[in-house]
mmCIF file of C-alpha atoms in Angstrom:
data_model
loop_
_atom_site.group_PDB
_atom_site.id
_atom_site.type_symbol
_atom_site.label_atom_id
_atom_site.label_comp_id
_atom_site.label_asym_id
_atom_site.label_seq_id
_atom_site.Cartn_x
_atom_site.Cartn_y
_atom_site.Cartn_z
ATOM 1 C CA UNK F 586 3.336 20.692 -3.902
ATOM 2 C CA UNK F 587 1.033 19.243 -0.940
ATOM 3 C CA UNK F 588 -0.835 16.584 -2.902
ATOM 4 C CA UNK F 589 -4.012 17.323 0.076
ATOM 5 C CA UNK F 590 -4.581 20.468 0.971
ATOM 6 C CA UNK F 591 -5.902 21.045 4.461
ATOM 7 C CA UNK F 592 -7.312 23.987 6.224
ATOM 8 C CA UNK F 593 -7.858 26.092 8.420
ATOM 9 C CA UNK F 594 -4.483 24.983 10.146
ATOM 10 C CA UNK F 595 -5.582 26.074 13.187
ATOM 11 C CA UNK F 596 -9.236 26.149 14.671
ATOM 12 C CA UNK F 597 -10.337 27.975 18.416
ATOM 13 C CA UNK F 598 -14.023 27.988 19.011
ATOM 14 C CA UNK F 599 -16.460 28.313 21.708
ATOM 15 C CA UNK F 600 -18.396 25.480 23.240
ATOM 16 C CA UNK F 601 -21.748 24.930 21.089
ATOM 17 C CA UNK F 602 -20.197 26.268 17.769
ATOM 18 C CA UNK F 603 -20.521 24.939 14.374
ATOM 19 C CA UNK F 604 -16.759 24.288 12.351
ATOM 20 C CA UNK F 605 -16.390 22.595 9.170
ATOM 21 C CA UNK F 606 -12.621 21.492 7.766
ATOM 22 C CA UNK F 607 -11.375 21.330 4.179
ATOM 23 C CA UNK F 608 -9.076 18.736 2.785
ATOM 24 C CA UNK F 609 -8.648 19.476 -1.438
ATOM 25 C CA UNK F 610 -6.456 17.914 -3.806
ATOM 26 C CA UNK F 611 -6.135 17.890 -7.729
ATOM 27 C CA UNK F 612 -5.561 14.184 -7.491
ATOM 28 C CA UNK F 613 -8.588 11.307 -7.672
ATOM 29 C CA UNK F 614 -8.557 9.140 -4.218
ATOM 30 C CA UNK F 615 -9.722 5.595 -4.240
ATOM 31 C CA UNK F 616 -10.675 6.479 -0.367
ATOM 32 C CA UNK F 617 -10.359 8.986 2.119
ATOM 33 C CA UNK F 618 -9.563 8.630 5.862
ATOM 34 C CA UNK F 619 -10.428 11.002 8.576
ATOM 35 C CA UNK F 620 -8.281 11.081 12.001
ATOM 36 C CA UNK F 621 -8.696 12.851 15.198
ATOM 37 C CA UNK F 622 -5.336 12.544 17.675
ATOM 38 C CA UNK F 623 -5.144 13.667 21.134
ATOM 39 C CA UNK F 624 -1.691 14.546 22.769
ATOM 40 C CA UNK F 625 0.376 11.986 23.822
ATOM 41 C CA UNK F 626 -1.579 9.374 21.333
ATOM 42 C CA UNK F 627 -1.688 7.765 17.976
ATOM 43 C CA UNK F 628 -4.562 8.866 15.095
ATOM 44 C CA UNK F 629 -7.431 7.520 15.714
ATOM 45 C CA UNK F 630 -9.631 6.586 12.622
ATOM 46 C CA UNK F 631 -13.425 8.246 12.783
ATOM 47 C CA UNK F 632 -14.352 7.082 9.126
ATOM 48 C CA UNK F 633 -13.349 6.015 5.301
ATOM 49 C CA UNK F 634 -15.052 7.355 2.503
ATOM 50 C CA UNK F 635 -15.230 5.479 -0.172
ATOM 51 C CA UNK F 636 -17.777 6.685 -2.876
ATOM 52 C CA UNK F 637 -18.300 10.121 -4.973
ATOM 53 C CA UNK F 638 -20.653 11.970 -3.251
ATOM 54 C CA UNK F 639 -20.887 9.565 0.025
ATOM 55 C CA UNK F 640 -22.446 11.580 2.977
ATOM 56 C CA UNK F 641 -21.535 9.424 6.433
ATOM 57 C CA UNK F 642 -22.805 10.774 10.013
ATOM 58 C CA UNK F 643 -20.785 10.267 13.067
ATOM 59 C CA UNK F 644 -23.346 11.698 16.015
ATOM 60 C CA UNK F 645 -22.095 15.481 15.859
ATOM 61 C CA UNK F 646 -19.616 14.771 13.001
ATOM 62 C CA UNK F 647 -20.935 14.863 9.360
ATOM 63 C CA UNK F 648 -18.256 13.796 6.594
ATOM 64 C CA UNK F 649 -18.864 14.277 2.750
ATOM 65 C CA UNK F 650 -16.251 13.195 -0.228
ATOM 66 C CA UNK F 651 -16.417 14.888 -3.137
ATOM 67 C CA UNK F 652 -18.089 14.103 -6.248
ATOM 68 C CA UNK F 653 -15.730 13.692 -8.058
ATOM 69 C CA UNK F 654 -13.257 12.075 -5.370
ATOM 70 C CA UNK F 655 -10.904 15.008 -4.811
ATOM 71 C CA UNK F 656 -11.928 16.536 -2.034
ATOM 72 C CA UNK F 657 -13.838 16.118 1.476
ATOM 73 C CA UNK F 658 -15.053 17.637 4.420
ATOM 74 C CA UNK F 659 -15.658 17.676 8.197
ATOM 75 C CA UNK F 660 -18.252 19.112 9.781
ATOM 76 C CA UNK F 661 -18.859 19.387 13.550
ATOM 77 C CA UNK F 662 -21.980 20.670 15.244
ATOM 78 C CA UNK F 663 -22.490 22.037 18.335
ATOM 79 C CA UNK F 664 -18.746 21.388 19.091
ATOM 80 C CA UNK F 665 -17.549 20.181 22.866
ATOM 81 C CA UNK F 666 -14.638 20.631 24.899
ATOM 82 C CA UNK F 667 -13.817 16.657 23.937
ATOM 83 C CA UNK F 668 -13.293 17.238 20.187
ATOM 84 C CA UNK F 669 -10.422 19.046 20.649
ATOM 85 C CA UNK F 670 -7.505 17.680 18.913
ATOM 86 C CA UNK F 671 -5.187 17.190 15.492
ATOM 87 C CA UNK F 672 -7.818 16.458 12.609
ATOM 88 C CA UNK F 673 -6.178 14.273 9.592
ATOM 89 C CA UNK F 674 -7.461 13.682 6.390
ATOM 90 C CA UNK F 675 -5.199 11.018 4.067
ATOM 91 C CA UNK F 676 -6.109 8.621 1.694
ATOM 92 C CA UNK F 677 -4.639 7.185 -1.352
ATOM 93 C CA UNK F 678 -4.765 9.067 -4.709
ATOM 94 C CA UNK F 679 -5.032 6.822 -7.683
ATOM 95 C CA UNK F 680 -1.417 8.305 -9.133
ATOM 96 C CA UNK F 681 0.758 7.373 -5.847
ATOM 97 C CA UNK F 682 2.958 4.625 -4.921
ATOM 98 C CA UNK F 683 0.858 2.301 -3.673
ATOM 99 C CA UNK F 684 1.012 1.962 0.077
ATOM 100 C CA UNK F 685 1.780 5.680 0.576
ATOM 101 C CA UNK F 686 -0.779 7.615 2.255
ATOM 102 C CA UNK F 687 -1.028 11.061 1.792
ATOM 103 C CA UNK F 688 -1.794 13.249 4.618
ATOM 104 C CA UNK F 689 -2.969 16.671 4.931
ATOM 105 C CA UNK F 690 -0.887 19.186 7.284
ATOM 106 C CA UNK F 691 -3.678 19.110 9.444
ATOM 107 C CA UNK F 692 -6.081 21.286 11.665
ATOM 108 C CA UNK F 693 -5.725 21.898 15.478
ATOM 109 C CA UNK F 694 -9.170 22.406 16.636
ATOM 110 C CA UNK F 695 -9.553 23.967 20.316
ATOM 111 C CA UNK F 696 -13.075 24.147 21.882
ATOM 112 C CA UNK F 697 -13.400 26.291 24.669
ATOM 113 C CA UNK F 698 -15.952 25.486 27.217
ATOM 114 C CA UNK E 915 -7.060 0.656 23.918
ATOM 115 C CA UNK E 916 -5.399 0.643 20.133
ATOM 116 C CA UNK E 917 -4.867 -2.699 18.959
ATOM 117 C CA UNK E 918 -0.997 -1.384 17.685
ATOM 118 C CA UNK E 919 1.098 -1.846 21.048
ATOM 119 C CA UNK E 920 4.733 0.390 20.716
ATOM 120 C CA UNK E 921 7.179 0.137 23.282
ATOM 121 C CA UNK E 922 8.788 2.385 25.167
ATOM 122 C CA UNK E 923 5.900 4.996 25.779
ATOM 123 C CA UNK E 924 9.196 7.202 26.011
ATOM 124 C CA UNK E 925 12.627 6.763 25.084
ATOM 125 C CA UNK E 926 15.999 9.463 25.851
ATOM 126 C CA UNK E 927 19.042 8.433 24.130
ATOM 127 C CA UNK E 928 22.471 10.303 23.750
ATOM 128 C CA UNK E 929 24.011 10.789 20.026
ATOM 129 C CA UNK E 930 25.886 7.435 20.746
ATOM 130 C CA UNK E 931 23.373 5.175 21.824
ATOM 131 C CA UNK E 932 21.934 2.071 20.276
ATOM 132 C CA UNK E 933 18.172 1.306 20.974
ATOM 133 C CA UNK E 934 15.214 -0.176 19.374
ATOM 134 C CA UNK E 935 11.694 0.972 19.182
ATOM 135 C CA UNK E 936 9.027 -2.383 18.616
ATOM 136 C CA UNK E 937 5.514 -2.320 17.629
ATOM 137 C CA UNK E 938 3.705 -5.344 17.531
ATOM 138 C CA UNK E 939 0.036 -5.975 16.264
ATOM 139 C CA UNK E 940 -2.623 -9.103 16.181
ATOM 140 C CA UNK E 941 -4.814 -8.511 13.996
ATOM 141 C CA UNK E 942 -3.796 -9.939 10.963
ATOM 142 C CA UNK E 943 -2.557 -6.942 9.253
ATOM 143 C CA UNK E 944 0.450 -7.768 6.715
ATOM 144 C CA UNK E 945 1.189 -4.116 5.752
ATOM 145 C CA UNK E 946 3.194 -2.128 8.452
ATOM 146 C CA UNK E 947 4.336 1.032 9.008
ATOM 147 C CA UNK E 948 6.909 3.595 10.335
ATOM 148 C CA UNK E 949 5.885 7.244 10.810
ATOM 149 C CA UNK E 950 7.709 10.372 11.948
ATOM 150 C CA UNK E 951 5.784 12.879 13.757
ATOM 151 C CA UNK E 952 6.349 16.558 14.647
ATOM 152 C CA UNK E 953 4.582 18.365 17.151
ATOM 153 C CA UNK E 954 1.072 19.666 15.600
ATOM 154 C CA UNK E 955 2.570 18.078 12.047
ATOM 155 C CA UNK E 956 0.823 15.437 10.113
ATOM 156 C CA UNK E 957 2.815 11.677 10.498
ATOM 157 C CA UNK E 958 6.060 11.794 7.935
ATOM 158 C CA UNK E 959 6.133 8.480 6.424
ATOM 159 C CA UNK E 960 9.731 6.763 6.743
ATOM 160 C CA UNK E 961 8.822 2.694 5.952
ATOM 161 C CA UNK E 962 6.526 0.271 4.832
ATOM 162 C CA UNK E 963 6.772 -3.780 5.109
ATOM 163 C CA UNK E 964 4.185 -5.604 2.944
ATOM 164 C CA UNK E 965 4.411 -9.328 3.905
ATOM 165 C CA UNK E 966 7.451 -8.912 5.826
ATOM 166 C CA UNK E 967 9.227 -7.507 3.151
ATOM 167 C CA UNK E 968 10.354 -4.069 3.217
ATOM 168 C CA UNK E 969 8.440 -2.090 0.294
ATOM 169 C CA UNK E 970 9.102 1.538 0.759
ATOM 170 C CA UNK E 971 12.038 3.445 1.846
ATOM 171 C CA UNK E 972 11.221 7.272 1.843
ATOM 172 C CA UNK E 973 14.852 7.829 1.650
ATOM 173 C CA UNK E 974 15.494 7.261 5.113
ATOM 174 C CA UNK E 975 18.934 8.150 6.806
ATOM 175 C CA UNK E 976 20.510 4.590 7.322
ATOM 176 C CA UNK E 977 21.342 5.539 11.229
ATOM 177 C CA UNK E 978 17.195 4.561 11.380
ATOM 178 C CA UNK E 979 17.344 0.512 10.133
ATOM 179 C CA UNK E 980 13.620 -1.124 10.217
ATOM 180 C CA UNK E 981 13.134 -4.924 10.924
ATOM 181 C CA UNK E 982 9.851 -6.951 10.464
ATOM 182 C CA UNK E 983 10.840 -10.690 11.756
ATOM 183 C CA UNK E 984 7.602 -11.840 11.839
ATOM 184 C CA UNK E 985 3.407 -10.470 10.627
ATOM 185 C CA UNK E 986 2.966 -9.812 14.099
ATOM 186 C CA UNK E 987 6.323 -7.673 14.667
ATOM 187 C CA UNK E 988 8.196 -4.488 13.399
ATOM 188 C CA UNK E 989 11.145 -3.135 15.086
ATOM 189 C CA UNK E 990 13.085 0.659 14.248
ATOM 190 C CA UNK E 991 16.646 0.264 15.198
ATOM 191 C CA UNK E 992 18.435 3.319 15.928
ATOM 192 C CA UNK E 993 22.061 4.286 15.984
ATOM 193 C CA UNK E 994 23.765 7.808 16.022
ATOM 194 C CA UNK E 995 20.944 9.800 16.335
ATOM 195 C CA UNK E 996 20.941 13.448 16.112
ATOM 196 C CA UNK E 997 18.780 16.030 18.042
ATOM 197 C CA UNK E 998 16.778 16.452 15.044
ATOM 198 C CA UNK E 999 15.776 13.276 15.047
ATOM 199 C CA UNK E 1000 13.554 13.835 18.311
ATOM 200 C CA UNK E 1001 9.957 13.138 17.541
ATOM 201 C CA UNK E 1002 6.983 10.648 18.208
ATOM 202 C CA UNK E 1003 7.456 7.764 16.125
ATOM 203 C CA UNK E 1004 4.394 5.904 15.093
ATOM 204 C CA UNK E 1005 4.126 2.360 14.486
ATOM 205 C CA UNK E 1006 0.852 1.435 12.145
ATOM 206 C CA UNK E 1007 -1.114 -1.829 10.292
ATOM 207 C CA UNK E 1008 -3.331 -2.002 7.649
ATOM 208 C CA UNK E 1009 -4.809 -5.155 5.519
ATOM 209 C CA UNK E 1010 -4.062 -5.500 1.997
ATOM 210 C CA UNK E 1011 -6.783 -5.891 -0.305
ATOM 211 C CA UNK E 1012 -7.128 -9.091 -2.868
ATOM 212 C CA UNK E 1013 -6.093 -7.217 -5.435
ATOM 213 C CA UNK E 1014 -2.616 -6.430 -3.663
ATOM 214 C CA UNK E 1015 -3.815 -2.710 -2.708
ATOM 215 C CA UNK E 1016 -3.501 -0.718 0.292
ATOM 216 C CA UNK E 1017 -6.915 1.071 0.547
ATOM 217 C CA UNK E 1018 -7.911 -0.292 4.221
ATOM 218 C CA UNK E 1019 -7.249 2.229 6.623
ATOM 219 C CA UNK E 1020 -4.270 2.880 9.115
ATOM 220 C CA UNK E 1021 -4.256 1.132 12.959
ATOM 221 C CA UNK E 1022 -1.614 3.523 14.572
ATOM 222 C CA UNK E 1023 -0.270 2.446 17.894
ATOM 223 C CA UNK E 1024 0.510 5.521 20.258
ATOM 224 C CA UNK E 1025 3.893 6.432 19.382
ATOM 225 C CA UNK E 1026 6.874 6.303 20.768
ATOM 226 C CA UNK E 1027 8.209 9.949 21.891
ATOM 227 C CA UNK E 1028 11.726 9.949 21.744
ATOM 228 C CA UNK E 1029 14.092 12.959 22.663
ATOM 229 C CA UNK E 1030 17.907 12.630 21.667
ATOM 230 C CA UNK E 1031 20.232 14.596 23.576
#
């Protein structure tokens, strides 16, 4: 069972679009990472969430984690050509190993100019 | 530029070779990493070092043998590799927290893409 479950898997859009992503789990995190990687490159952190109900901003990017710390989301406005990539949502749930992040599968977001 | 350097950009080895991948980082980090990567997969994780001791093992095949000499260092020593084996292998830090826990985030360098032939 995927302890975060990601989706969509796959993303194509046109320049100027709105997309949100889903990462849900059963499990309580004590925080929550998003990642964006580009080819040939490691994940790059865009921001932690930390606190039930936290809302942070990112200039087009808006990220929200859960009330009750179980599940987040990424929203993108007026998508660009440049946010195309692998987006990653992991974090630590309370009943893990510590030191293990969990990762979602993932969502491959293409933007289209 | 990511503050998690990983050498060789690429690596090719044959079934029989021995090589090393290294990862080194300066930012005072004193949990490291080892990842496994697919193509459009999220990173697999194989080890973690927690004060230069290794910590986890995710049941890795022992032909993959990590090596943390110092805080600043982790090497992946690899012998007998098979074809399935080929993937980008990510190096990453993160801080511990006073209370011993791993909630910082991950540093990932850029990988390593290896292909075994």
């Amino acid at each position: 069972t995927q302890l975060l479950e990601q989706s969509p898997q796959f993303l194509s859009i046109q320049e100027g679009e709105n997309l949100t992503v889903y990462c849900n789990s059963s499990s309580v995190f004590s925080s929550l990472q998003w990642y964006r990687q580009e080819p040939g490159e490691g994940p790059v952190l865009l921001v932690t969430v930390v606190t039930g109900g936290e809302v942070k901003k990112l200039k087009r990017l808006t990220f929200q984690f859960g009330d009750a710390r179980k599940d987040s989301s990424l929203h993108i406005t007026a998508a660009q050509p440049g946010d195309t990539g692998l987006y990653l949502c992991a974090g630590r749930a309370y009943n893990t190993n510590a030191g293990k992040s969990t990762f979602g599968d993932g969502t491959t977001l293409t933007v289209k100019p | 530029d990511t503050e998690v350097t990983q050498t060789p950009k690429h690596l090719v080895m044959g079934m029989t070779n021995k090589k090393s991948l290294k990862c080194e980082q300066h930012m005072g980090h004193r949990a490291m990493y080892w990842y496994k990567q697919k193509a459009k997969k999220p990173p697999e994780l194989m080890f973690v070092y927690s004060y230069e001791k290794l910590s986890i093992n995710e049941s890795v095949p022992s032909r993959f043998s990590p090596e943390c000499p110092n805080s600043s260092l982790l090497n992946l020593h690899l012998h007998a590799l098979q074809p399935e084996d080929s993937a980008l292998y990510l190096c990453a830090s993160s801080t511990r927290d006073s209370g011993g826990t791993y909630n910082s985030p991950l540093h990932f360098g850029n990988g390593t893409r290896l292909t075994v032939t």
